[in-house]
Structures are given as structure tokens and as C-alpha cells.
Amino acid sequence: MELYVKGFTIALGGVPVTLFVSLIAVLIGIFLGLCLALMKMSKFTVLKMIATAYIEIVRGTPMLVQALIFAYGIPQLLQTNNIEFKWPHLIIPAIIVCGCNSGAYVAEIIRSGLQAVDKGQMEAARSLGMSHGLSMRLIIIPQALRIVLPAFANEFITLIKETCVLSYVGVREILRKGALWNAATFNTFPAYIGVALVYMLLTIPLSKLVGVVEKKMSTETKTVEKTTFKQRMFLKKEGVGVTW
């Protein structure tokens, strides 16, 4: 039993790095994903092609391969061309890879959220004299972000688990901590059971929290729809024209 406790404790030491990388990567992913989603929905063919190519390439290749390219491939390529370059800390390419990878998936989440907003919202904003950009920034995007908020939380949970591939590029996150202890003591089963328990300790409570938030948002949406319906019936009864 002591070995399992030891394995759990050692794996627990990688939690700060895992959470730090995941949090920064999700923030990068949201910003990048929003840009890519807007580019993909743009009227300009060039922007559409760039966004589509990026999303397809990133989603079509394993994150482990991307991590190896960034951590070791890019420095080696630059050094081959007589450019002295070396990552000061391997956590830097780790954050870049996770952020860029997350951005491709978040782009599709945001795009679906933008398309879920009623088209009448844009028409109403434009009828008030707002430009397309201002309408998107003040009316459409805030509503879309509210719709996809649970999906963002799920992406964060997924990213926590996917950061385990960073152990292959030397980042001392949860899996790397367990793997190093296993290499030193040959306690394979206790080491990786400890790793699994730590990941479960992080992801299960977050999943439950996301479920609660989704349920609350669903209840609020139904309340708003019910209130709107009552308002429309009242206006109809009063003989007032309703166009929304």
C-alpha cells in the first residue's frame, strides 16, 4: 500500500505544471480559435483557405508528433542552417503546441456557436446602424461564447489529459513524474496507477462542475424563452405588432 501512496504522491508533484500548461494553452486556443472561426466564416476566399488548411493539418496529425517537431525538429532545422537556437525551457514549446492544437478544435466550437445565434440578431443590429464588425463584437460573439462556454470547459478537461504526451519531450508533468519514478525503482504498476488516480482527481470533479453549469444554463435559457413567450402573448392580446 505504501508503494501506491508513494506513486500517487510523486505523480501529484506534476499537477502544477500540467494545470499551468493546460490553462495557458486554453487561453491561447480561445484567442486563436476565435480568429480562425471568423476567418473560416469570412467572405474572403484566401482567409477561408488559410483557416481551413490550418485546422485540417492540426486536427489531422497527432499532438505528440507536433510536440516533437516543435521541441526538437525546429531547433535542429535552424541549427542545420547555421542559426543558433535552443529552447531555454521545454515548457515553452509545450505551451505553444498545446495552444495551437487547442485553437484548431476551439475554432470549430466557436464557429458552431456563431452559427447557432439567430440570424435576426445580426439583422436587428444592422437595422440600428451598427457595422458588421461592431455587431459581431457587441451582439453576436458574446451570445455565441455563452452558448459554447460548456464546450470550452470540456476542452480544458480534454487538454489536461492530452498534456501527458508532453512527457515524451521532457516536460515534467504528471506522467513524466510517474515514469521517472518507475525507471528508478521498477515499481511499474504503483507508478502508473498513481498517475491514473491523479488525472481522475483532476478531471472527474471538473466534469461534474461542467455538468452543473450546463444544467443551470439550460434552466436559465428555458426561463428566458418562457418569459419571451409570455411577453409576445401579452403584446398580441393588446394588439401590438410583434416582429421578434
Tab-separated table of C-alpha atoms in Angstrom:
chain	number	residue	atom	x	y	z
A	1	MET	CA	0.000	0.000	0.000
A	2	GLU	CA	2.887	2.342	0.752
A	3	LEU	CA	4.133	1.999	-2.827
A	4	TYR	CA	0.754	3.091	-4.220
A	5	VAL	CA	0.652	6.077	-1.871
A	6	LYS	CA	4.213	6.938	-2.927
A	7	GLY	CA	3.293	6.655	-6.610
A	8	PHE	CA	0.260	8.883	-6.102
A	9	THR	CA	2.307	11.455	-4.185
A	10	ILE	CA	5.029	11.597	-6.836
A	11	ALA	CA	2.508	11.953	-9.667
A	12	LEU	CA	0.811	14.701	-7.660
A	13	GLY	CA	4.022	16.721	-7.953
A	14	GLY	CA	3.386	17.159	-11.682
A	15	VAL	CA	-0.048	18.762	-11.198
A	16	PRO	CA	1.166	22.420	-11.112
A	17	VAL	CA	2.953	22.046	-14.471
A	18	THR	CA	0.009	20.212	-16.044
A	19	LEU	CA	-2.531	22.804	-14.891
A	20	PHE	CA	-0.280	25.717	-15.863
A	21	VAL	CA	0.293	24.389	-19.391
A	22	SER	CA	-3.402	23.496	-19.811
A	23	LEU	CA	-4.678	26.874	-18.607
A	24	ILE	CA	-2.306	28.952	-20.749
A	25	ALA	CA	-2.929	26.671	-23.739
A	26	VAL	CA	-6.713	27.036	-23.432
A	27	LEU	CA	-6.419	30.833	-23.306
A	28	ILE	CA	-4.222	30.752	-26.422
A	29	GLY	CA	-6.639	28.294	-28.008
A	30	ILE	CA	-9.670	30.523	-27.371
A	31	PHE	CA	-7.986	33.590	-28.902
A	32	LEU	CA	-6.589	31.628	-31.852
A	33	GLY	CA	-9.825	29.673	-32.280
A	34	LEU	CA	-11.889	32.870	-32.415
A	35	CYS	CA	-9.611	34.282	-35.117
A	36	LEU	CA	-9.745	31.039	-37.113
A	37	ALA	CA	-13.530	30.771	-36.772
A	38	LEU	CA	-14.016	34.325	-38.053
A	39	MET	CA	-11.571	33.652	-40.876
A	40	LYS	CA	-13.406	30.479	-41.850
A	41	MET	CA	-16.728	32.350	-41.902
A	42	SER	CA	-15.231	35.268	-43.817
A	43	LYS	CA	-16.305	36.213	-47.331
A	44	PHE	CA	-12.667	36.301	-48.412
A	45	THR	CA	-11.580	33.030	-50.022
A	46	VAL	CA	-7.920	33.414	-49.017
A	47	LEU	CA	-8.785	33.722	-45.323
A	48	LYS	CA	-11.119	30.738	-45.577
A	49	MET	CA	-8.408	28.632	-47.224
A	50	ILE	CA	-5.783	29.564	-44.610
A	51	ALA	CA	-8.111	28.774	-41.692
A	52	THR	CA	-9.322	25.520	-43.252
A	53	ALA	CA	-5.778	24.358	-44.051
A	54	TYR	CA	-4.580	25.129	-40.522
A	55	ILE	CA	-7.494	23.308	-38.872
A	56	GLU	CA	-7.188	20.258	-41.139
A	57	ILE	CA	-3.410	19.953	-40.659
A	58	VAL	CA	-3.508	20.350	-36.880
A	59	ARG	CA	-6.504	18.064	-36.382
A	60	GLY	CA	-5.107	15.547	-38.873
A	61	THR	CA	-1.789	14.995	-37.066
A	62	PRO	CA	-1.175	13.607	-33.538
A	63	MET	CA	-0.258	16.138	-30.860
A	64	LEU	CA	2.764	14.015	-29.949
A	65	VAL	CA	4.194	14.487	-33.441
A	66	GLN	CA	3.554	18.230	-33.233
A	67	ALA	CA	5.296	18.364	-29.839
A	68	LEU	CA	8.353	16.529	-31.185
A	69	ILE	CA	8.533	18.853	-34.196
A	70	PHE	CA	8.388	21.985	-32.035
A	71	ALA	CA	10.650	20.769	-29.233
A	72	TYR	CA	13.367	19.053	-31.284
A	73	GLY	CA	12.645	19.429	-35.008
A	74	ILE	CA	12.611	23.231	-35.237
A	75	PRO	CA	15.848	23.765	-33.226
A	76	GLN	CA	17.617	21.081	-35.291
A	77	LEU	CA	16.386	22.628	-38.553
A	78	LEU	CA	17.589	26.084	-37.556
A	79	GLN	CA	20.958	24.783	-36.363
A	80	THR	CA	21.401	22.958	-39.677
A	81	ASN	CA	21.015	26.336	-41.401
A	82	ASN	CA	23.674	27.908	-39.127
A	83	ILE	CA	21.128	29.602	-36.853
A	84	GLU	CA	21.921	29.053	-33.202
A	85	PHE	CA	18.658	28.288	-31.459
A	86	LYS	CA	17.672	26.271	-28.437
A	87	TRP	CA	14.578	26.411	-26.281
A	88	PRO	CA	15.558	27.877	-22.874
A	89	HIS	CA	12.837	25.748	-21.278
A	90	LEU	CA	10.965	22.843	-22.868
A	91	ILE	CA	7.759	24.068	-21.291
A	92	ILE	CA	7.736	26.909	-23.872
A	93	PRO	CA	7.249	24.683	-26.960
A	94	ALA	CA	4.872	22.575	-24.830
A	95	ILE	CA	2.593	25.566	-24.257
A	96	ILE	CA	2.839	26.624	-27.917
A	97	VAL	CA	1.933	23.145	-29.174
A	98	CYS	CA	-0.977	22.706	-26.776
A	99	GLY	CA	-2.263	26.206	-27.553
A	100	CYS	CA	-2.027	25.773	-31.324
A	101	ASN	CA	-3.609	22.331	-31.115
A	102	SER	CA	-6.425	23.569	-28.913
A	103	GLY	CA	-7.022	26.507	-31.258
A	104	ALA	CA	-7.941	24.188	-34.135
A	105	TYR	CA	-10.613	22.435	-32.075
A	106	VAL	CA	-11.880	25.602	-30.394
A	107	ALA	CA	-12.281	27.194	-33.841
A	108	GLU	CA	-14.920	24.619	-34.751
A	109	ILE	CA	-16.608	25.046	-31.359
A	110	ILE	CA	-16.815	28.823	-31.791
A	111	ARG	CA	-17.940	28.527	-35.413
A	112	SER	CA	-20.826	26.284	-34.365
A	113	GLY	CA	-21.681	28.767	-31.602
A	114	LEU	CA	-21.702	31.710	-34.009
A	115	GLN	CA	-23.930	29.820	-36.412
A	116	ALA	CA	-26.277	28.920	-33.543
A	117	VAL	CA	-27.070	32.601	-32.865
A	118	ASP	CA	-30.290	33.603	-34.602
A	119	LYS	CA	-29.659	35.462	-37.855
A	120	GLY	CA	-32.262	38.003	-36.788
A	121	GLN	CA	-29.811	39.280	-34.175
A	122	MET	CA	-27.436	40.471	-36.889
A	123	GLU	CA	-30.282	41.936	-38.955
A	124	ALA	CA	-31.608	43.820	-35.932
A	125	ALA	CA	-28.153	45.193	-35.109
A	126	ARG	CA	-27.569	46.312	-38.705
A	127	SER	CA	-31.009	47.946	-38.807
A	128	LEU	CA	-29.919	50.074	-35.842
A	129	GLY	CA	-26.984	51.380	-37.890
A	130	MET	CA	-24.259	49.170	-36.423
A	131	SER	CA	-21.490	47.994	-38.720
A	132	HIS	CA	-20.918	44.279	-39.334
A	133	GLY	CA	-17.764	44.269	-37.200
A	134	LEU	CA	-19.414	46.138	-34.325
A	135	SER	CA	-22.444	43.844	-34.499
A	136	MET	CA	-20.210	40.790	-34.281
A	137	ARG	CA	-18.202	42.219	-31.364
A	138	LEU	CA	-21.101	43.505	-29.258
A	139	ILE	CA	-24.040	41.288	-30.212
A	140	ILE	CA	-23.132	38.003	-31.898
A	141	ILE	CA	-19.824	36.947	-30.286
A	142	PRO	CA	-20.991	37.466	-26.650
A	143	GLN	CA	-24.070	35.315	-27.302
A	144	ALA	CA	-22.017	32.648	-29.079
A	145	LEU	CA	-19.467	32.494	-26.243
A	146	ARG	CA	-22.274	31.940	-23.757
A	147	ILE	CA	-23.575	29.066	-25.881
A	148	VAL	CA	-20.182	27.357	-26.181
A	149	LEU	CA	-18.984	28.010	-22.612
A	150	PRO	CA	-19.576	24.377	-21.516
A	151	ALA	CA	-17.667	23.197	-24.595
A	152	PHE	CA	-14.718	25.385	-23.562
A	153	ALA	CA	-14.722	23.730	-20.144
A	154	ASN	CA	-14.775	20.282	-21.771
A	155	GLU	CA	-11.852	21.319	-23.990
A	156	PHE	CA	-9.896	22.291	-20.861
A	157	ILE	CA	-10.602	18.874	-19.303
A	158	THR	CA	-9.551	17.113	-22.512
A	159	LEU	CA	-6.373	19.180	-22.689
A	160	ILE	CA	-5.421	18.199	-19.133
A	161	LYS	CA	-5.387	14.551	-20.233
A	162	GLU	CA	-3.686	15.261	-23.553
A	163	THR	CA	-0.751	17.014	-21.879
A	164	CYS	CA	0.553	13.544	-20.998
A	165	VAL	CA	2.185	13.449	-24.452
A	166	LEU	CA	4.497	16.246	-23.278
A	167	SER	CA	6.331	13.698	-21.137
A	168	TYR	CA	7.953	12.497	-24.369
A	169	VAL	CA	9.616	15.890	-24.861
A	170	GLY	CA	10.943	16.137	-21.319
A	171	VAL	CA	8.276	18.250	-19.614
A	172	ARG	CA	7.912	17.048	-16.033
A	173	GLU	CA	4.142	16.883	-15.855
A	174	ILE	CA	2.089	14.141	-14.157
A	175	LEU	CA	3.008	11.234	-16.457
A	176	ARG	CA	6.676	12.219	-16.621
A	177	LYS	CA	6.911	12.249	-12.820
A	178	GLY	CA	5.447	8.755	-12.649
A	179	ALA	CA	7.624	7.466	-15.482
A	180	LEU	CA	10.831	8.755	-13.859
A	181	TRP	CA	9.923	7.105	-10.556
A	182	ASN	CA	9.163	3.863	-12.380
A	183	ALA	CA	12.532	4.000	-14.182
A	184	ALA	CA	14.349	4.484	-10.879
A	185	THR	CA	12.506	1.850	-8.809
A	186	PHE	CA	10.836	-0.507	-11.350
A	187	ASN	CA	7.545	-0.129	-9.460
A	188	THR	CA	5.611	-0.003	-12.720
A	189	PHE	CA	2.093	-0.794	-11.517
A	190	PRO	CA	2.074	1.534	-8.471
A	191	ALA	CA	3.661	4.313	-10.540
A	192	TYR	CA	1.078	4.340	-13.305
A	193	ILE	CA	-1.871	3.646	-11.011
A	194	GLY	CA	-0.784	6.776	-9.116
A	195	VAL	CA	-0.684	8.707	-12.407
A	196	ALA	CA	-4.176	7.486	-13.330
A	197	LEU	CA	-5.587	8.449	-9.925
A	198	VAL	CA	-4.152	11.969	-10.161
A	199	TYR	CA	-5.695	12.501	-13.599
A	200	MET	CA	-9.031	11.239	-12.254
A	201	LEU	CA	-8.708	13.576	-9.266
A	202	LEU	CA	-8.419	16.496	-11.689
A	203	THR	CA	-10.890	15.572	-14.403
A	204	ILE	CA	-13.840	13.975	-12.570
A	205	PRO	CA	-14.645	16.993	-10.310
A	206	LEU	CA	-14.247	19.334	-13.295
A	207	SER	CA	-16.596	17.155	-15.371
A	208	LYS	CA	-19.198	17.251	-12.590
A	209	LEU	CA	-18.833	21.027	-12.352
A	210	VAL	CA	-19.339	21.387	-16.110
A	211	GLY	CA	-22.482	19.265	-15.838
A	212	VAL	CA	-23.874	21.560	-13.140
A	213	VAL	CA	-23.096	24.674	-15.196
A	214	GLU	CA	-24.724	23.167	-18.310
A	215	LYS	CA	-27.849	22.295	-16.321
A	216	LYS	CA	-28.045	25.790	-14.833
A	217	MET	CA	-27.580	27.449	-18.230
A	218	SER	CA	-30.240	25.188	-19.738
A	219	THR	CA	-32.680	26.181	-16.980
A	220	GLU	CA	-31.928	29.893	-17.492
A	221	THR	CA	-32.467	29.549	-21.259
A	222	LYS	CA	-35.846	27.883	-20.739
A	223	THR	CA	-36.833	30.646	-18.296
A	224	VAL	CA	-35.901	33.352	-20.816
A	225	GLU	CA	-37.812	31.562	-23.592
A	226	LYS	CA	-40.865	31.208	-21.344
A	227	THR	CA	-40.724	34.909	-20.388
A	228	THR	CA	-40.347	35.919	-24.028
A	229	PHE	CA	-43.364	33.796	-24.985
A	230	LYS	CA	-45.483	35.429	-22.281
A	231	GLN	CA	-44.410	38.885	-23.466
A	232	ARG	CA	-45.355	38.052	-27.039
A	233	MET	CA	-48.764	36.735	-25.976
A	234	PHE	CA	-49.396	39.868	-23.920
A	235	LEU	CA	-48.464	42.154	-26.812
A	236	LYS	CA	-50.619	40.126	-29.168
A	237	LYS	CA	-53.528	40.416	-26.765
A	238	GLU	CA	-53.014	44.186	-26.595
A	239	GLY	CA	-52.995	44.351	-30.381
A	240	VAL	CA	-49.342	45.383	-30.658
A	241	GLY	CA	-47.439	44.030	-33.667
A	242	VAL	CA	-44.623	41.662	-32.732
A	243	THR	CA	-41.701	41.181	-35.125
A	244	TRP	CA	-39.267	39.316	-32.832
